[in-house]
XYZ file of C-alpha atoms in Angstrom:
732
model
C -69.972 56.170 35.064
C -67.387 58.876 35.060
C -65.849 59.777 32.011
C -63.297 62.277 33.026
C -60.146 62.344 31.061
C -58.704 63.431 34.038
C -59.188 62.850 37.865
C -57.296 63.868 40.845
C -58.397 61.235 44.240
C -57.014 60.634 47.702
C -57.478 57.694 50.223
C -57.208 57.922 53.852
C -55.655 55.318 55.985
C -58.816 53.552 56.842
C -59.770 52.428 53.133
C -63.391 52.457 54.066
C -63.965 55.149 51.813
C -64.541 54.577 48.227
C -62.076 53.374 46.190
C -61.837 53.501 42.164
C -60.775 50.666 40.483
C -60.510 49.700 37.257
C -62.134 46.515 35.901
C -60.418 43.510 34.344
C -61.863 43.850 31.090
C -60.093 47.326 30.593
C -62.980 48.562 29.781
C -63.179 52.433 30.369
C -65.466 52.501 32.956
C -64.679 53.685 36.555
C -67.019 53.043 39.615
C -66.773 53.153 43.413
C -66.823 49.970 45.873
C -66.756 49.575 49.505
C -64.837 46.553 49.654
C -61.932 46.666 51.886
C -60.937 43.545 50.311
C -57.991 44.780 47.253
C -58.283 42.565 44.311
C -54.974 41.855 42.790
C -54.088 43.952 39.517
C -57.021 46.350 39.992
C -55.124 49.072 41.309
C -53.218 51.646 39.098
C -50.431 52.584 41.577
C -47.553 50.704 41.723
C -46.766 51.106 45.546
C -49.918 49.453 45.805
C -49.226 46.091 47.110
C -51.628 42.858 47.076
C -53.801 41.443 50.059
C -52.644 44.650 52.260
C -55.383 46.339 54.405
C -53.751 49.514 55.009
C -52.276 52.250 52.124
C -51.881 55.489 51.156
C -52.521 56.633 48.000
C -51.725 59.154 46.354
C -51.880 59.832 42.522
C -51.734 62.766 40.882
C -52.613 63.845 37.142
C -53.659 60.149 36.300
C -54.306 60.019 33.004
C -57.180 57.320 31.687
C -55.635 56.817 28.632
C -55.160 53.011 26.954
C -51.705 52.378 27.979
C -52.463 52.460 32.021
C -55.153 50.050 31.624
C -52.161 47.792 31.477
C -50.588 46.145 34.532
C -46.982 47.418 35.156
C -44.656 44.653 34.915
C -42.750 44.256 37.645
C -38.267 44.330 37.528
C -38.134 40.568 37.437
C -40.988 40.090 34.361
C -38.690 42.955 32.924
C -35.656 41.092 33.315
C -37.297 37.973 32.283
C -37.976 39.816 28.769
C -34.864 41.070 28.438
C -33.852 37.638 28.539
C -36.663 36.307 26.122
C -35.165 38.941 23.495
C -31.462 38.129 23.654
C -30.852 35.507 20.917
C -29.647 31.964 21.998
C -27.407 29.847 20.286
C -29.595 28.275 17.853
C -30.942 31.769 16.672
C -29.645 32.414 12.976
C -29.071 36.095 12.546
C -30.137 38.107 9.211
C -27.906 37.797 6.436
C -26.494 41.724 5.645
C -26.539 42.467 2.103
C -24.275 44.912 0.872
C -25.902 47.573 -1.534
C -24.468 50.222 -3.532
C -25.909 53.383 -5.126
C -26.437 52.991 -9.432
C -26.853 49.503 -8.799
C -28.431 46.993 -11.391
C -30.291 44.078 -11.286
C -27.873 41.886 -12.032
C -25.546 43.201 -9.712
C -28.088 43.098 -7.227
C -28.097 39.275 -7.965
C -25.274 38.596 -7.241
C -25.161 39.897 -3.972
C -28.309 37.879 -2.873
C -26.710 35.008 -4.641
C -29.272 33.941 -6.705
C -30.511 33.797 -10.234
C -31.313 36.800 -12.314
C -35.001 34.633 -13.053
C -35.957 33.710 -9.338
C -35.105 37.637 -8.608
C -37.099 38.847 -11.173
C -39.695 36.881 -9.610
C -39.452 37.922 -6.449
C -39.733 41.870 -7.865
C -43.415 41.362 -9.040
C -43.975 41.512 -5.759
C -42.989 44.459 -4.865
C -43.790 47.482 -6.140
C -42.762 50.041 -8.861
C -40.056 47.807 -10.126
C -41.899 47.159 -13.516
C -39.333 49.221 -15.137
C -36.638 46.823 -13.735
C -36.970 43.913 -16.191
C -33.787 43.629 -17.438
C -30.382 42.552 -16.044
C -28.744 45.981 -16.640
C -31.746 48.387 -14.808
C -30.222 50.801 -12.684
C -32.252 50.800 -9.588
C -32.539 55.221 -9.460
C -35.391 54.812 -6.495
C -32.969 53.753 -3.612
C -36.065 53.280 -1.721
C -37.017 50.170 -4.022
C -33.801 48.634 -3.367
C -34.577 48.695 -0.070
C -37.913 46.738 -0.040
C -36.931 44.154 -2.536
C -34.215 43.402 -0.043
C -36.424 43.842 3.057
C -39.548 41.143 0.951
C -35.885 38.372 1.197
C -36.314 39.478 5.270
C -32.522 40.674 4.740
C -30.555 43.362 6.319
C -28.631 45.483 3.837
C -25.347 47.954 4.551
C -24.394 50.441 2.295
C -20.925 49.649 0.673
C -18.522 50.865 -2.169
C -19.188 50.069 -5.705
C -15.755 48.392 -5.847
C -15.742 45.851 -2.954
C -18.035 43.481 -4.447
C -15.289 42.690 -6.352
C -12.837 42.125 -3.882
C -14.274 38.582 -2.194
C -15.250 37.728 -6.175
C -11.177 38.228 -6.910
C -9.848 36.239 -3.834
C -12.355 32.690 -4.871
C -12.456 33.514 -8.272
C -8.542 34.522 -9.045
C -7.126 33.929 -12.590
C -6.422 29.755 -12.289
C -4.906 29.359 -15.451
C -1.665 28.826 -17.616
C 0.204 30.604 -19.713
C 3.039 30.297 -21.775
C 6.568 30.275 -19.764
C 8.722 34.424 -19.979
C 11.299 33.957 -23.168
C 14.192 31.656 -22.088
C 17.594 32.472 -21.110
C 19.779 33.040 -24.580
C 22.639 31.259 -22.403
C 20.207 28.054 -22.408
C 19.684 28.709 -26.596
C 20.617 25.378 -28.357
C 20.486 24.966 -32.281
C 17.355 23.250 -33.441
C 16.440 21.473 -36.706
C 13.760 23.732 -39.100
C 9.952 22.903 -38.529
C 8.498 23.155 -42.469
C 4.938 23.205 -43.775
C 4.402 22.042 -47.150
C 1.061 23.975 -48.941
C -0.454 24.364 -52.203
C -3.140 23.804 -54.545
C -5.308 20.233 -54.934
C -3.596 17.403 -56.621
C -0.202 19.715 -57.203
C 2.155 16.651 -55.649
C 2.543 17.575 -52.457
C 1.943 14.711 -50.452
C 3.982 12.401 -53.262
C 6.793 15.159 -51.999
C 7.142 14.120 -48.918
C 6.197 10.275 -49.806
C 9.597 10.494 -51.468
C 11.410 12.195 -48.871
C 10.201 9.685 -46.302
C 10.224 6.755 -48.508
C 6.633 5.529 -47.512
C 3.146 5.580 -48.694
C 0.604 7.841 -47.049
C -1.704 8.610 -50.786
C -3.130 5.344 -50.252
C -4.015 5.563 -47.196
C -6.134 8.912 -48.044
C -9.820 8.903 -49.435
C -9.876 9.363 -52.995
C -5.889 10.548 -52.861
C -6.428 13.990 -51.113
C -4.701 14.733 -47.213
C -7.904 15.026 -44.805
C -5.736 15.492 -42.182
C -2.528 17.427 -40.550
C 0.754 14.880 -41.045
C 3.738 15.385 -38.984
C 6.876 13.916 -39.679
C 10.413 13.828 -38.736
C 12.555 13.078 -42.089
C 16.945 12.875 -42.254
C 18.268 13.922 -44.820
C 22.462 13.930 -45.281
C 22.584 13.319 -41.696
C 20.278 16.582 -41.022
C 16.713 16.709 -39.468
C 13.881 18.499 -40.647
C 10.156 17.905 -39.780
C 7.278 18.404 -42.489
C 4.049 19.410 -41.736
C 1.714 17.626 -44.854
C -1.419 20.371 -44.819
C -4.618 19.480 -46.920
C -4.760 21.524 -50.178
C -8.264 21.485 -50.449
C -10.374 24.564 -49.937
C -12.723 22.432 -47.014
C -9.544 22.386 -44.979
C -8.237 26.251 -44.856
C -8.125 26.684 -41.493
C -6.215 23.262 -40.772
C -3.881 24.681 -43.531
C -4.155 28.558 -41.199
C -2.454 26.434 -37.977
C 0.076 24.856 -39.902
C 1.684 28.021 -40.692
C 1.488 29.221 -37.750
C 3.635 26.923 -36.238
C 6.169 26.651 -38.863
C 9.100 28.079 -39.759
C 9.684 28.122 -43.714
C 6.760 26.994 -46.287
C 7.562 24.980 -49.295
C 5.097 26.036 -51.959
C 4.455 23.149 -54.115
C 2.862 24.263 -57.278
C 2.500 22.359 -61.000
C 4.309 22.768 -63.778
C 1.102 22.254 -65.802
C -1.486 23.919 -63.756
C 0.459 26.973 -62.564
C -1.242 29.371 -59.850
C -4.323 28.213 -58.461
C -7.411 29.478 -56.010
C -5.389 27.277 -52.815
C -2.353 28.363 -53.534
C -2.819 32.196 -53.292
C -4.552 31.567 -50.322
C -0.965 29.850 -48.948
C 0.416 32.648 -50.182
C -1.561 35.096 -48.073
C -1.414 32.754 -45.030
C 2.518 32.975 -45.658
C 2.470 36.720 -45.264
C 0.756 36.932 -42.734
C 2.190 34.440 -40.302
C 5.498 36.537 -41.657
C 7.140 33.007 -42.570
C 9.460 32.860 -46.006
C 8.939 30.639 -48.934
C 10.711 27.982 -50.804
C 8.836 27.560 -53.985
C 8.945 23.447 -55.319
C 7.585 23.923 -59.346
C 6.663 20.132 -59.680
C 5.405 17.846 -62.538
C 8.248 19.220 -64.278
C 7.821 15.751 -66.391
C 4.953 16.747 -67.782
C 4.724 17.253 -71.513
C 2.284 19.941 -70.508
C 4.970 21.146 -67.981
C 5.450 25.225 -68.572
C 8.319 26.602 -66.376
C 8.605 29.969 -67.652
C 5.220 30.109 -67.236
C 4.666 29.356 -63.505
C 7.540 32.353 -62.584
C 6.035 34.429 -64.135
C 2.774 33.874 -62.440
C 4.367 33.793 -59.510
C 6.303 37.049 -60.241
C 2.803 38.770 -60.727
C 1.796 37.648 -57.245
C 4.393 39.397 -55.654
C 6.962 36.864 -55.029
C 10.355 37.978 -55.845
C 11.991 35.244 -57.236
C 16.544 34.776 -56.994
C 16.961 35.072 -60.654
C 14.897 38.016 -61.162
C 16.984 39.847 -58.152
C 14.604 38.728 -54.976
C 15.500 36.445 -51.933
C 13.062 33.693 -52.857
C 14.324 30.506 -54.170
C 12.429 28.494 -56.725
C 13.315 24.809 -57.355
C 12.108 22.841 -60.589
C 11.179 19.353 -59.396
C 9.293 16.172 -60.043
C 8.375 14.306 -56.480
C 6.937 11.462 -59.004
C 10.388 10.823 -60.438
C 12.619 12.312 -57.036
C 14.276 15.002 -59.883
C 15.969 17.699 -58.116
C 15.298 16.608 -54.565
C 18.269 17.176 -53.395
C 18.519 20.872 -54.180
C 14.940 21.303 -52.939
C 16.821 19.878 -49.111
C 19.493 22.411 -49.792
C 17.262 25.137 -50.802
C 15.286 24.594 -47.001
C 18.786 24.197 -45.167
C 20.415 27.242 -46.615
C 17.094 29.414 -45.509
C 16.928 27.525 -41.761
C 20.648 28.127 -41.380
C 20.124 31.888 -42.119
C 17.169 32.184 -39.598
C 19.663 30.624 -37.024
C 16.895 28.503 -35.502
C 16.994 27.809 -31.487
C 15.532 26.705 -28.543
C 15.333 25.885 -25.263
C 15.184 22.516 -24.559
C 15.129 22.809 -20.944
C 12.100 23.222 -18.140
C 8.820 22.994 -19.020
C 7.580 21.400 -22.219
C 5.362 23.900 -25.062
C 3.879 22.760 -28.072
C 1.249 22.398 -30.058
C -1.489 20.304 -31.251
C -0.922 19.420 -35.305
C -3.960 16.442 -35.157
C -5.964 14.363 -32.999
C -8.106 11.574 -32.956
C -9.747 8.840 -31.079
C -8.224 5.611 -31.704
C -10.321 2.508 -31.308
C -7.368 0.462 -29.592
C -4.953 3.170 -28.326
C -7.454 5.755 -27.091
C -7.083 9.200 -27.278
C -4.178 10.649 -29.430
C -3.248 14.146 -30.305
C 0.293 14.525 -32.568
C 2.175 17.563 -30.905
C 4.919 19.565 -32.367
C 6.962 20.735 -29.153
C 8.396 24.045 -29.112
C 10.043 24.048 -26.183
C 11.520 21.909 -23.198
C 11.409 18.224 -23.698
C 8.695 16.203 -23.758
C 8.816 13.186 -21.719
C 6.547 10.104 -20.745
C 4.875 10.899 -17.371
C 4.699 14.640 -17.936
C 1.098 16.048 -17.339
C 0.383 18.532 -20.230
C -2.685 20.559 -20.626
C -4.183 21.579 -24.260
C -7.590 23.694 -24.002
C -9.872 22.105 -21.861
C -8.083 18.828 -21.769
C -5.187 17.452 -20.071
C -3.131 14.090 -20.286
C -0.462 12.185 -17.830
C 1.770 11.032 -21.271
C 1.259 7.221 -20.939
C 3.407 6.803 -24.622
C 5.266 9.021 -26.601
C 6.110 7.595 -30.119
C 7.645 8.922 -33.276
C 5.674 8.746 -36.638
C 6.920 5.168 -37.007
C 5.682 4.141 -33.720
C 8.929 3.914 -32.430
C 8.724 4.858 -28.474
C 10.702 7.676 -26.900
C 11.249 6.438 -23.831
C 14.398 7.847 -22.554
C 15.347 11.009 -25.509
C 12.136 12.286 -24.638
C 10.718 14.628 -27.282
C 12.679 18.066 -27.731
C 11.828 21.406 -29.148
C 11.371 20.847 -33.283
C 10.185 17.089 -33.117
C 6.463 15.782 -33.621
C 5.495 13.162 -31.313
C 1.974 10.946 -30.674
C 1.037 11.316 -27.268
C -1.397 9.266 -25.187
C -2.751 9.493 -22.249
C -5.432 12.268 -22.890
C -8.850 12.628 -20.751
C -10.456 14.403 -23.726
C -9.352 15.146 -27.237
C -7.724 18.220 -27.669
C -8.785 20.005 -30.652
C -5.873 20.685 -33.105
C -4.540 24.243 -32.619
C -4.014 24.342 -29.015
C -1.617 25.248 -27.361
C 0.413 22.341 -24.680
C 1.685 23.504 -21.635
C 3.041 21.319 -18.728
C 2.182 21.658 -15.010
C 3.378 20.020 -12.207
C 0.652 17.883 -10.843
C -2.687 16.202 -12.150
C -4.240 18.611 -9.411
C -2.710 21.461 -11.530
C -3.818 20.274 -14.452
C -7.525 19.977 -13.682
C -7.573 23.514 -11.606
C -6.500 24.877 -14.720
C -9.206 22.935 -16.983
C -12.400 23.297 -14.752
C -11.135 27.509 -14.969
C -10.844 27.449 -18.510
C -14.774 25.513 -19.403
C -15.777 28.200 -16.612
C -14.857 30.827 -18.198
C -15.976 29.434 -21.634
C -18.946 28.991 -19.904
C -19.187 32.405 -19.211
C -18.300 33.533 -22.643
C -21.012 31.808 -24.380
C -23.962 32.299 -21.729
C -22.992 35.758 -22.495
C -23.045 36.037 -26.231
C -26.501 33.519 -25.814
C -27.968 36.343 -23.651
C -26.652 39.007 -26.303
C -28.201 36.882 -29.155
C -31.576 36.273 -26.996
C -32.182 39.730 -26.124
C -31.632 40.606 -29.711
C -34.401 38.031 -31.019
C -36.521 39.296 -27.975
C -36.149 42.935 -29.215
C -37.144 41.894 -32.611
C -40.556 39.586 -31.619
C -41.665 42.919 -29.853
C -40.884 44.769 -32.147
C -42.801 43.163 -34.458
C -45.531 42.436 -31.705
C -46.138 45.966 -31.197
C -45.848 46.819 -35.294
C -48.954 43.842 -35.789
C -50.706 44.810 -32.328
C -50.991 48.941 -33.758
C -52.405 47.530 -36.647
C -55.419 45.747 -35.340
C -56.220 48.566 -32.826
C -56.160 51.057 -35.551
C -58.703 48.466 -37.366
C -61.082 48.864 -34.554
C -59.637 45.403 -32.607
C -60.057 45.516 -28.411
C -59.538 43.333 -26.007
C -62.089 43.193 -23.269
C -60.983 40.831 -20.014
C -63.228 40.598 -17.127
C -61.664 38.288 -14.598
C -62.451 35.254 -13.680
C -66.198 35.646 -15.746
C -67.360 33.519 -18.568
C -68.875 35.027 -21.598
C -72.477 35.200 -21.997
C -72.975 33.334 -24.897
C -74.445 29.452 -25.895
C -72.898 27.362 -28.176
C -73.387 27.623 -32.025
C -74.234 24.158 -33.086
C -76.097 24.819 -36.443
C -73.184 26.955 -37.752
C -71.450 24.858 -40.431
C -68.039 27.020 -40.569
C -64.689 26.075 -38.851
C -64.652 26.756 -35.082
C -62.235 26.439 -32.410
C -63.521 26.820 -29.335
C -60.591 27.610 -26.668
C -60.200 28.177 -22.707
C -57.067 29.612 -21.174
C -56.246 29.205 -17.478
C -52.668 30.623 -16.247
C -50.542 30.694 -13.598
C -50.237 34.584 -13.244
C -52.274 36.989 -14.433
C -49.409 37.940 -16.850
C -49.152 34.425 -18.359
C -52.626 34.990 -19.402
C -52.189 38.063 -20.644
C -49.611 37.115 -22.947
C -51.361 34.313 -24.562
C -54.322 36.954 -24.726
C -51.701 39.010 -26.798
C -50.427 36.108 -28.784
C -53.920 35.303 -29.677
C -55.184 38.897 -30.704
C -53.107 38.650 -33.645
C -55.607 35.954 -35.010
C -57.173 36.846 -38.047
C -58.158 33.938 -40.812
C -61.365 33.118 -42.788
C -60.562 29.685 -42.652
C -61.518 28.923 -39.237
C -63.248 31.405 -36.275
C -60.858 30.995 -32.962
C -63.156 31.575 -29.705
C -62.095 32.241 -26.073
C -65.010 31.131 -23.987
C -63.128 31.825 -21.297
C -60.318 32.787 -19.485
C -58.493 32.893 -15.655
C -55.844 32.962 -13.347
C -55.471 29.099 -11.343
C -55.744 25.415 -11.976
C -58.661 23.622 -13.948
C -61.206 23.426 -12.476
C -64.679 21.787 -12.697
C -65.818 25.047 -13.724
C -63.290 25.294 -16.763
C -64.555 21.578 -17.444
C -68.581 22.174 -17.639
C -67.805 25.607 -19.878
C -65.190 23.216 -21.913
C -67.953 21.026 -22.743
C -70.717 22.271 -24.785
C -68.470 24.054 -27.209
C -66.333 20.583 -27.357
C -63.376 22.902 -26.750
C -60.137 22.283 -25.472
C -58.292 23.161 -22.376
C -55.174 24.874 -22.196
C -53.233 24.878 -18.901
C -50.724 27.026 -18.739
C -47.746 26.493 -15.797
C -51.021 25.189 -13.431
C -51.938 21.875 -12.252
C -55.828 20.321 -13.058
C -57.400 18.971 -10.133
C -58.661 15.560 -9.466
C -62.225 15.815 -10.022
C -61.612 18.075 -12.778
C -59.688 15.148 -14.459
C -62.052 12.676 -13.831
C -64.918 14.658 -15.151
C -62.958 15.969 -18.323
C -61.917 12.146 -18.814
C -65.987 11.153 -18.134
C -67.056 14.209 -21.065
C -64.143 13.880 -23.612
C -63.036 17.147 -22.765
C -59.700 17.485 -23.980
C -56.653 19.307 -21.693
C -53.635 20.451 -23.206
C -50.896 21.831 -20.629
C -47.858 23.536 -21.338
C -44.948 25.740 -19.836
C -43.453 27.206 -22.569
C -45.668 29.921 -24.720
C -44.412 29.014 -28.082
C -44.895 25.053 -27.260
C -48.479 26.076 -26.732
C -49.332 28.467 -29.741
C -47.878 25.290 -31.942
C -50.293 23.071 -30.433
C -53.358 25.511 -30.928
C -52.235 26.041 -34.981
C -52.266 22.298 -34.512
C -55.679 22.347 -33.128
C -56.798 24.613 -36.335
C -55.177 22.529 -38.760
C -57.592 19.428 -37.978
C -61.053 21.956 -37.717
C -60.609 22.192 -40.911
C -62.213 20.151 -43.533
C -59.895 19.030 -46.468
C -60.084 20.453 -49.864
C -60.283 19.330 -53.323
C -56.886 19.638 -55.178
C -56.979 18.376 -58.979
C -54.149 16.354 -59.821
C -53.254 16.230 -63.689
C -52.843 12.377 -65.233
C -52.481 13.521 -69.031
C -53.157 15.731 -71.375
C -54.055 15.267 -75.532
C -55.043 17.515 -78.179
C -57.875 17.407 -80.792
C -56.710 16.644 -84.008
C -60.499 15.481 -85.048
C -63.763 15.613 -84.305
C -66.062 12.521 -85.884
C -69.879 11.784 -85.890
C -70.633 8.066 -84.993
C -73.587 6.005 -85.022
C -74.334 4.269 -81.409
C -77.830 2.675 -81.236
C -78.944 4.770 -84.213
C -77.997 7.853 -82.846
C -75.472 9.979 -84.353
C -72.832 10.944 -81.567
C -69.997 12.677 -81.680
C -66.247 11.540 -81.006
C -63.179 13.945 -80.628
C -59.855 12.041 -82.173
C -56.991 13.362 -80.182
C -53.568 11.944 -79.798
C -51.952 11.572 -75.916
C -48.748 14.165 -75.712
C -48.445 13.696 -72.230
C -48.546 11.360 -69.331
C -51.297 8.808 -69.669
C -55.474 8.995 -69.929
C -58.102 7.073 -67.562
C -61.466 6.384 -68.558
C -62.702 6.249 -65.239
C -60.672 9.997 -64.265
C -62.278 13.382 -65.068
C -61.816 15.055 -68.443
C -61.928 18.906 -69.560
C -61.902 20.565 -72.312
C -60.155 23.662 -72.283
C -60.554 25.789 -75.463
C -58.094 29.652 -76.206
C -57.469 28.987 -71.978
C -61.113 28.960 -71.226
C -63.061 25.829 -69.769
C -66.168 24.667 -72.206
C -66.633 21.255 -70.713
C -65.950 19.229 -67.371
C -67.237 15.715 -67.351
C -66.889 11.805 -67.563
C -66.195 9.674 -70.399
C -68.537 8.094 -71.523
C -66.254 5.785 -74.007
C -62.456 5.128 -75.110
C -61.622 3.505 -78.038
C -57.483 2.768 -79.803
C -58.781 1.940 -82.807
C -61.893 -0.522 -82.386
C -60.744 -1.697 -79.355
C -62.836 -0.105 -75.801
C -59.632 -0.020 -73.664
C -59.668 1.994 -70.178
C -55.769 3.415 -70.839
C -54.043 5.839 -73.215
C -50.065 6.375 -72.772
C -47.667 8.764 -74.467
C -47.622 9.545 -78.075
C -51.115 6.907 -79.131
C -54.046 7.807 -80.398
C -57.527 7.536 -79.693
C -61.020 8.208 -79.424
C -62.984 9.863 -76.777
C -66.933 10.463 -76.501
C -67.977 12.430 -73.372
C -71.111 11.128 -71.556
C -72.544 14.541 -72.221
C -73.417 13.844 -76.070
C -73.906 17.857 -76.377
C -70.710 18.685 -76.472
C -68.649 20.082 -79.316
C -64.905 19.892 -79.726
C -62.616 21.500 -82.383
C -59.282 20.814 -83.847
C -57.130 22.524 -81.199
C -58.914 21.984 -77.768
C -57.021 20.592 -75.332
C -58.150 17.660 -73.022
C -56.733 17.665 -69.763
C -57.228 14.219 -67.904
C -57.353 14.983 -64.281
C -58.489 13.035 -60.777
C -59.777 14.881 -57.119
C -57.635 14.233 -54.295
C -58.613 15.017 -50.677
C -55.807 17.509 -49.060
C -55.445 19.040 -45.476
C -56.119 22.786 -44.711
C -52.919 24.405 -43.022
C -53.867 27.611 -41.203
C -52.474 30.623 -42.465
C -51.962 32.404 -38.572
C -49.036 33.645 -38.424
C -48.345 34.770 -34.487
C -44.837 36.597 -35.409
C -42.862 33.081 -33.911
């Protein structure tokens, strides 16, 4: 045995002398042999060939390190190794993840193309990532960011921060459609005005339109109040006016606002007998915000209580400068019911429209506004559209919000098809063919094809989902922070009171069930998927403090429900709560045999709610007094029964009723002097079972020693069993 670290040895050509070889086991033992045979792989020098008889071995400065015990690879073997290292056609290269300095958790989730929940679950297996628990948390440690990517077996590449938006912008470009730029003034032509009728409830708005278009809409409305926006094209003196009838009730203020935003002139209807009311002020405010001129119609001048001058003074107080006072606001006294001065009102509207010089472009793509929409049982989804630009025709493809339609039919307010002429600007039309019912107030835009319409709708739906998710996320984070603050405050309060948590993983508490105790008690066992879940549940249980029932955690651990858990729960008659874990088959069979309950949950709030329900079941019912009636003592009598003198209370029942089978209290100066049963209840001389209100009676108690006094209150009541509920408030 030679243990030298460095040997120099020579061999002559006879190769009869001693040769140093290395054993096949590659131990560091060197021995001599006189065998002339040369075994393959035993010589160190690569110049020594197998099965040769003569060699010259000149190995100088040979080190006996461990790597020299391995056989030197030939050129063919090295080439073969290189070929194996080359990726074949089926080999999949590792994905490269772009990262940058100041990257947040949400940015990393986008680069990895995975959800935040999955990423945060992955980060639990990476050390030093506990502080990155929010989507906005930045990775201040670059090495930690690399470890997260390495955990997924990906490669990383450092890139500028702005590069992350390039591919996203190319794939998710803005596919929405907007209004067209202002038209060429040469294309504009004159159009008729769009007039919105506003005012207070029951001031005669719909009656006015009724008279103008010679129809009866009021009878079709519920209770005579307009419940929707009606759009009608009225021809008066060979001139057309589009009227919008908006609801006057306060519940429809939003719809009134939509009506004011698409109108040219507002006709403010004010009843001469009522004057300016609440919705009248609101209509004035809306018209001013929309920068729309106002024409006032003072209605109901035919009523005896009408006071036109008072109404005008109230309007002046609201800042409306009437023409007779030197202003520019026209005020026309009318009677919508009798048709008085309606021609003057029409002239006032047309004069106002002429001053405004209303024009529109009837060519090009259509633009408009949804005035109202509904779902008809026969026609399907219908929307009333007010055209503002272009001409709407049957067959056109339009988009309104998240709804689109290929116009199947186009009809006016009299249900007449508008086949050839279509709907020019300022024309209301009923449109059918909608895939979804559009919302009132949505902008209607015409597109080229159905494919483009679907593309726009899908993009808008996606944007709305993103906005909703952001709002929901803000609300969730806000509520979570509030809950955490409340929970921390409660935990600090309990810890300051001396409560502590002692957790021993995987060990049952050394105790035996106290079967002799009569106090309400509930024993539970907690099994969770991870230690964090178990700790969260135990933290919530730490907030439990109640004298009604004792809550005892007999055992807690991580993993599936096993036979051991069932064995522990059986003597306590306990409940096993499995959080995000399953139940082994043998444990399930044993639990059914031993009547051990196993409750499985994956949401901690549901688990706590179920636990509160089980606590309520353990609580014993309590006796509750149900008062049946009350009587007042008028006088005490002494009568003879079986040669014995017994006292009898002469009473008057002043509320409820008295029952002989119930219990009775005698209350004197807010103090109960007796509580017991009756021996006898009589009305006049008859023995009765009940005494009703305002009826005299005589009451004899079973305890003959009870002495009542005039003015005492006798309360008749029954005892009922009522279940209790726990007073535990876990904070959510």
